mmCIF file of C-alpha atoms in Angstrom:
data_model
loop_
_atom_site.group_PDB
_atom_site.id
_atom_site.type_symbol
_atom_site.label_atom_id
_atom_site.label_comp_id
_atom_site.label_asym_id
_atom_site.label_seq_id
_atom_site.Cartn_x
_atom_site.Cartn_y
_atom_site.Cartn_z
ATOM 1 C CA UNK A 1 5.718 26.934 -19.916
ATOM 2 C CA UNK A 2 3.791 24.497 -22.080
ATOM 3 C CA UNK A 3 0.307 25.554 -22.878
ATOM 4 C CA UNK A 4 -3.159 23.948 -24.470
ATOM 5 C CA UNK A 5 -5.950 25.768 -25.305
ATOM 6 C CA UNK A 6 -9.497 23.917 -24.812
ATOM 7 C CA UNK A 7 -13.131 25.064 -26.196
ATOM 8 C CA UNK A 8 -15.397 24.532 -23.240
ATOM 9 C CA UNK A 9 -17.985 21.911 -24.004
ATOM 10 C CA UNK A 10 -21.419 21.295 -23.177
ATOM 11 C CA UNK A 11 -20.265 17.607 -21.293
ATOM 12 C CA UNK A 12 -17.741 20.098 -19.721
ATOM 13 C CA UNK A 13 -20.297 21.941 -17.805
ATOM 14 C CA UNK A 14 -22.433 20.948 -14.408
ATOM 15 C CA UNK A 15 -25.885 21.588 -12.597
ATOM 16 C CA UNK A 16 -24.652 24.845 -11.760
ATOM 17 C CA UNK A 17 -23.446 25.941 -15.329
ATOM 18 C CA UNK A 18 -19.572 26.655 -14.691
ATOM 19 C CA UNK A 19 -16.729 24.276 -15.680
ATOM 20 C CA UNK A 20 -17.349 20.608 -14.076
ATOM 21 C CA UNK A 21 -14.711 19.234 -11.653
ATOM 22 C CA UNK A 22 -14.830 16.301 -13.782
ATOM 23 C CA UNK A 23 -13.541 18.377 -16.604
ATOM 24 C CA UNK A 24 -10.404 19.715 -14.498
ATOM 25 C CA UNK A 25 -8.953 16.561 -13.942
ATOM 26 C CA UNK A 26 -9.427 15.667 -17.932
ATOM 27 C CA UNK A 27 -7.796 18.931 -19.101
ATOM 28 C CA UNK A 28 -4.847 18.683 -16.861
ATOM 29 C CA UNK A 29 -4.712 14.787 -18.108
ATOM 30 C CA UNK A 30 -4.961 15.966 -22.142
ATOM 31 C CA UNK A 31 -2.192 19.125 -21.786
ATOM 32 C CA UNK A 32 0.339 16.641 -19.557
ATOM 33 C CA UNK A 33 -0.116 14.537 -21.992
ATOM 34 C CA UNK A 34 -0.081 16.400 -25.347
ATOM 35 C CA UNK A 35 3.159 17.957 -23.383
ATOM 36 C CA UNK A 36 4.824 14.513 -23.425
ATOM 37 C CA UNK A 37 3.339 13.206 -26.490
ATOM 38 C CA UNK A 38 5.269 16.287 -28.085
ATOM 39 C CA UNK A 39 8.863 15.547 -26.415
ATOM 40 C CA UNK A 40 8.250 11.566 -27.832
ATOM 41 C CA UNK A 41 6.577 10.349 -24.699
ATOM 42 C CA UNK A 42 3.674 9.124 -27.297
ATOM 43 C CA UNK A 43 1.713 5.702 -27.318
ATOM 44 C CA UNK A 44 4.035 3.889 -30.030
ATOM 45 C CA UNK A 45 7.277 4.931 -27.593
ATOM 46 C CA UNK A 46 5.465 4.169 -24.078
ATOM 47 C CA UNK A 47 4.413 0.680 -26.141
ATOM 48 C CA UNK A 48 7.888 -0.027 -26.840
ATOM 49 C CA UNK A 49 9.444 0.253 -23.665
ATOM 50 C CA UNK A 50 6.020 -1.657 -21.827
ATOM 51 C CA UNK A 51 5.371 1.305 -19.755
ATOM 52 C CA UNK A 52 2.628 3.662 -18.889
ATOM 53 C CA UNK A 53 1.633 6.264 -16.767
ATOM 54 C CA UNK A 54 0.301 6.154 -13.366
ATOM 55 C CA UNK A 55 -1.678 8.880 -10.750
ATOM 56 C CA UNK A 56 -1.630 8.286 -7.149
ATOM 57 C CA UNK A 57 -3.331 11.584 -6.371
ATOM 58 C CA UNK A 58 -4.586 15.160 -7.932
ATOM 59 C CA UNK A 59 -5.641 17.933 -5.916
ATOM 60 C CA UNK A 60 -7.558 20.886 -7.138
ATOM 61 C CA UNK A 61 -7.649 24.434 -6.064
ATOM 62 C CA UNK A 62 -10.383 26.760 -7.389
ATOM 63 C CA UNK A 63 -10.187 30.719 -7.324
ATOM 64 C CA UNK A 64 -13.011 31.522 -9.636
ATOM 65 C CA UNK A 65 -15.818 29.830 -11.920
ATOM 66 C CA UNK A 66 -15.258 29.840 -15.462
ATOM 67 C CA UNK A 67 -18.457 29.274 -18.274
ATOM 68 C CA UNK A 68 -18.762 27.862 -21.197
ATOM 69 C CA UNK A 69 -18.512 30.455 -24.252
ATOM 70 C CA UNK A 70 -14.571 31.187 -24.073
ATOM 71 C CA UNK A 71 -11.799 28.997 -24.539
ATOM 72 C CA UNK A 72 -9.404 27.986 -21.897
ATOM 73 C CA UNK A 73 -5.945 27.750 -21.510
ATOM 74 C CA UNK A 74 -4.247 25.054 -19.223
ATOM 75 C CA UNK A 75 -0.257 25.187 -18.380
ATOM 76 C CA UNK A 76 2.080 22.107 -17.919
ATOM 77 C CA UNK A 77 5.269 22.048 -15.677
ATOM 78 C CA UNK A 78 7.223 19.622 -14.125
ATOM 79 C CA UNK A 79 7.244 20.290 -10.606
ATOM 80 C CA UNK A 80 9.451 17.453 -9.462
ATOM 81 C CA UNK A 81 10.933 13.448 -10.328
ATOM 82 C CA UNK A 82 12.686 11.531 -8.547
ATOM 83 C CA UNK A 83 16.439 10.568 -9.680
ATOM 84 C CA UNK A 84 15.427 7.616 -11.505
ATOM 85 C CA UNK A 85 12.501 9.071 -13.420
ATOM 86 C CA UNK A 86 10.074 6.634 -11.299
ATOM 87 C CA UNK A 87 8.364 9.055 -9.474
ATOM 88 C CA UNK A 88 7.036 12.920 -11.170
ATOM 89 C CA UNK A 89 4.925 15.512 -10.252
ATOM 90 C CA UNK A 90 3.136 17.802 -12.513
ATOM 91 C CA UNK A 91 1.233 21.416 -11.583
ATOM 92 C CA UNK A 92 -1.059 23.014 -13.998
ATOM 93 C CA UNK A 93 -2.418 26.624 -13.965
ATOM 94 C CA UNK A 94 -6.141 27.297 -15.442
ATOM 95 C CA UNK A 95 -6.281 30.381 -16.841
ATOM 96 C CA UNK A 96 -9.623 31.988 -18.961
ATOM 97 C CA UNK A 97 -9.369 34.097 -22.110
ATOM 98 C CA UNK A 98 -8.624 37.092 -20.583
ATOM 99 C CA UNK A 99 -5.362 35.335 -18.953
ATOM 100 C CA UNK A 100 -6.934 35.272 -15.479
ATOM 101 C CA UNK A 101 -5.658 31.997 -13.405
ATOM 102 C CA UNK A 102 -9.281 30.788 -12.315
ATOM 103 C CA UNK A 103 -7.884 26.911 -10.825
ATOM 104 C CA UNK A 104 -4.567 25.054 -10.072
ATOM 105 C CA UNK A 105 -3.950 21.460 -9.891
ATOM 106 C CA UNK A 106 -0.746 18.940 -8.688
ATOM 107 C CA UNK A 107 -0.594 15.367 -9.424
ATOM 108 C CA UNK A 108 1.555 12.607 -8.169
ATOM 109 C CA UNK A 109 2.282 9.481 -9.911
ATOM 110 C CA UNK A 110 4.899 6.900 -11.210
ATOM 111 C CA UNK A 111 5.595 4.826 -14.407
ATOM 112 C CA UNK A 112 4.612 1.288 -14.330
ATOM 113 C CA UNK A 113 6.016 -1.425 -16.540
ATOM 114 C CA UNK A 114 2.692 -2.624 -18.380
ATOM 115 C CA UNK A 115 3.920 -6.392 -18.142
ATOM 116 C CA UNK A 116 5.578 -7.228 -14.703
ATOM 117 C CA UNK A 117 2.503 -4.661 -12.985
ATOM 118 C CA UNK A 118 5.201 -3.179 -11.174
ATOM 119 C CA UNK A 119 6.328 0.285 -11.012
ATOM 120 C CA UNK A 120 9.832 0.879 -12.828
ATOM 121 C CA UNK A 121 12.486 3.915 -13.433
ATOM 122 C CA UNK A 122 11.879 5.543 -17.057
ATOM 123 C CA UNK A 123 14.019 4.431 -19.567
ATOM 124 C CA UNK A 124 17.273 6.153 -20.538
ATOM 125 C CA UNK A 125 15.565 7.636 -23.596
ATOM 126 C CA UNK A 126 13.356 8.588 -21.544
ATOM 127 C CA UNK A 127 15.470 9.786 -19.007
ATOM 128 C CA UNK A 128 17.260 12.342 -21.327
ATOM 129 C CA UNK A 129 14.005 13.811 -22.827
ATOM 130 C CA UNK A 130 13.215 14.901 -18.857
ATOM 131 C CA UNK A 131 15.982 17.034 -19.047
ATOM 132 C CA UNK A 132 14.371 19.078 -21.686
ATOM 133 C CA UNK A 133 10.828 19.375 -19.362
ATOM 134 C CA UNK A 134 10.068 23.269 -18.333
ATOM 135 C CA UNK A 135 10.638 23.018 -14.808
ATOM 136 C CA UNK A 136 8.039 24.914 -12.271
ATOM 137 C CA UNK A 137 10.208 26.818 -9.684
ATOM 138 C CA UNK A 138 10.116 25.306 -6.955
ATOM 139 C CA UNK A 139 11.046 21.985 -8.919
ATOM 140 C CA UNK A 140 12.661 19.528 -6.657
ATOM 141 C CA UNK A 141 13.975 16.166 -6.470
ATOM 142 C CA UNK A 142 11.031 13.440 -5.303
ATOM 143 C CA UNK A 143 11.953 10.236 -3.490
ATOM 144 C CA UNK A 144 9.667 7.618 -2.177
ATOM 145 C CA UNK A 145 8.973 9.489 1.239
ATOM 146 C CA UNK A 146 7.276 12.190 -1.273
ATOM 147 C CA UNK A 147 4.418 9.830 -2.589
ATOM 148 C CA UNK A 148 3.528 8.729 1.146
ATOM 149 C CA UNK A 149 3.504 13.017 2.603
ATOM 150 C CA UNK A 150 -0.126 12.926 2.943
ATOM 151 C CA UNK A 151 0.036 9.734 4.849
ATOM 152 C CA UNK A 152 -3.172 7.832 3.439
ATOM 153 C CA UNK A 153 -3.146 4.042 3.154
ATOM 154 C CA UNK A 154 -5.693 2.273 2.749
ATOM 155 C CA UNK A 155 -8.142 0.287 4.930
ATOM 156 C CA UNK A 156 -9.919 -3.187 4.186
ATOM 157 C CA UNK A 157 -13.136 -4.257 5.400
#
């Protein structure tokens, strides 16, 4: 399991003086990508092949508060991907100095090709560094059906 320790800062912190949701979303965000960025999934490759990342959702489950005055540590796992690399999910455990998990988090989301605006399969490269991921255990394979489970579309005016 990949993990990235954070300080807690200040801007990390709300009205109520424990970790910010805000914050939760850009830790998970940093370790995924510090994860990739450290397989070769980095700006200069991404650039290269025209693609970039995409989230359709995150979701957030809190167990405990956590304060500022302790680092953090925040885990990375692949939790699923679809055949073609298009589609991946990622979990992410929150866990405070003394190892306790205080939060998890899942995402959803697919790569897009930064020119057409359409989403794409990952490139072969690509494709092979995925097989190197730490898988979460209950890893499985994601088609399309997967990114429409919760059922939300949305609605015009």
């Amino acid at each position: 399991m990949f993990l990235k320790e954070f300080e807690i800062r200040w801007s990390d912190i709300d009205a109520n003086r424990h970790l910010a949701n805000s914050a939760y979303i850009n830790y998970s965000a940093h370790a995924r990508m510090s994860y990739l960025e450290q397989m070769g999934f980095n700006q200069r490759t991404m650039a290269q092949h025209q693609i970039g990342p995409v989230v359709f959702y995150e979701h957030i489950y809190y167990f405990k508060e956590v304060f500022i005055g302790k680092p953090i540590k925040v885990s990375t796992e692949l939790k699923g991907m679809s055949e073609d690399g298009m589609f991946f999910e990622f979990q992410h455990d929150f866990y405070d100095a003394d190892g306790k998990n205080f939060a998890h988090s899942e995402m959803m989301g697919a790569w897009i090709d930064l020119k057409a605006r359409k989403l794409r399969s990952l490139p072969k490269a690509f494709l092979e560094l995925v097989e190197t991921i730490d898988k979460a255990d209950d890893f499985k394979e994601l088609t399309k059906e997967d990114t429409r489970k919760f059922k939300k579309l949305p609605k015009n005016l």
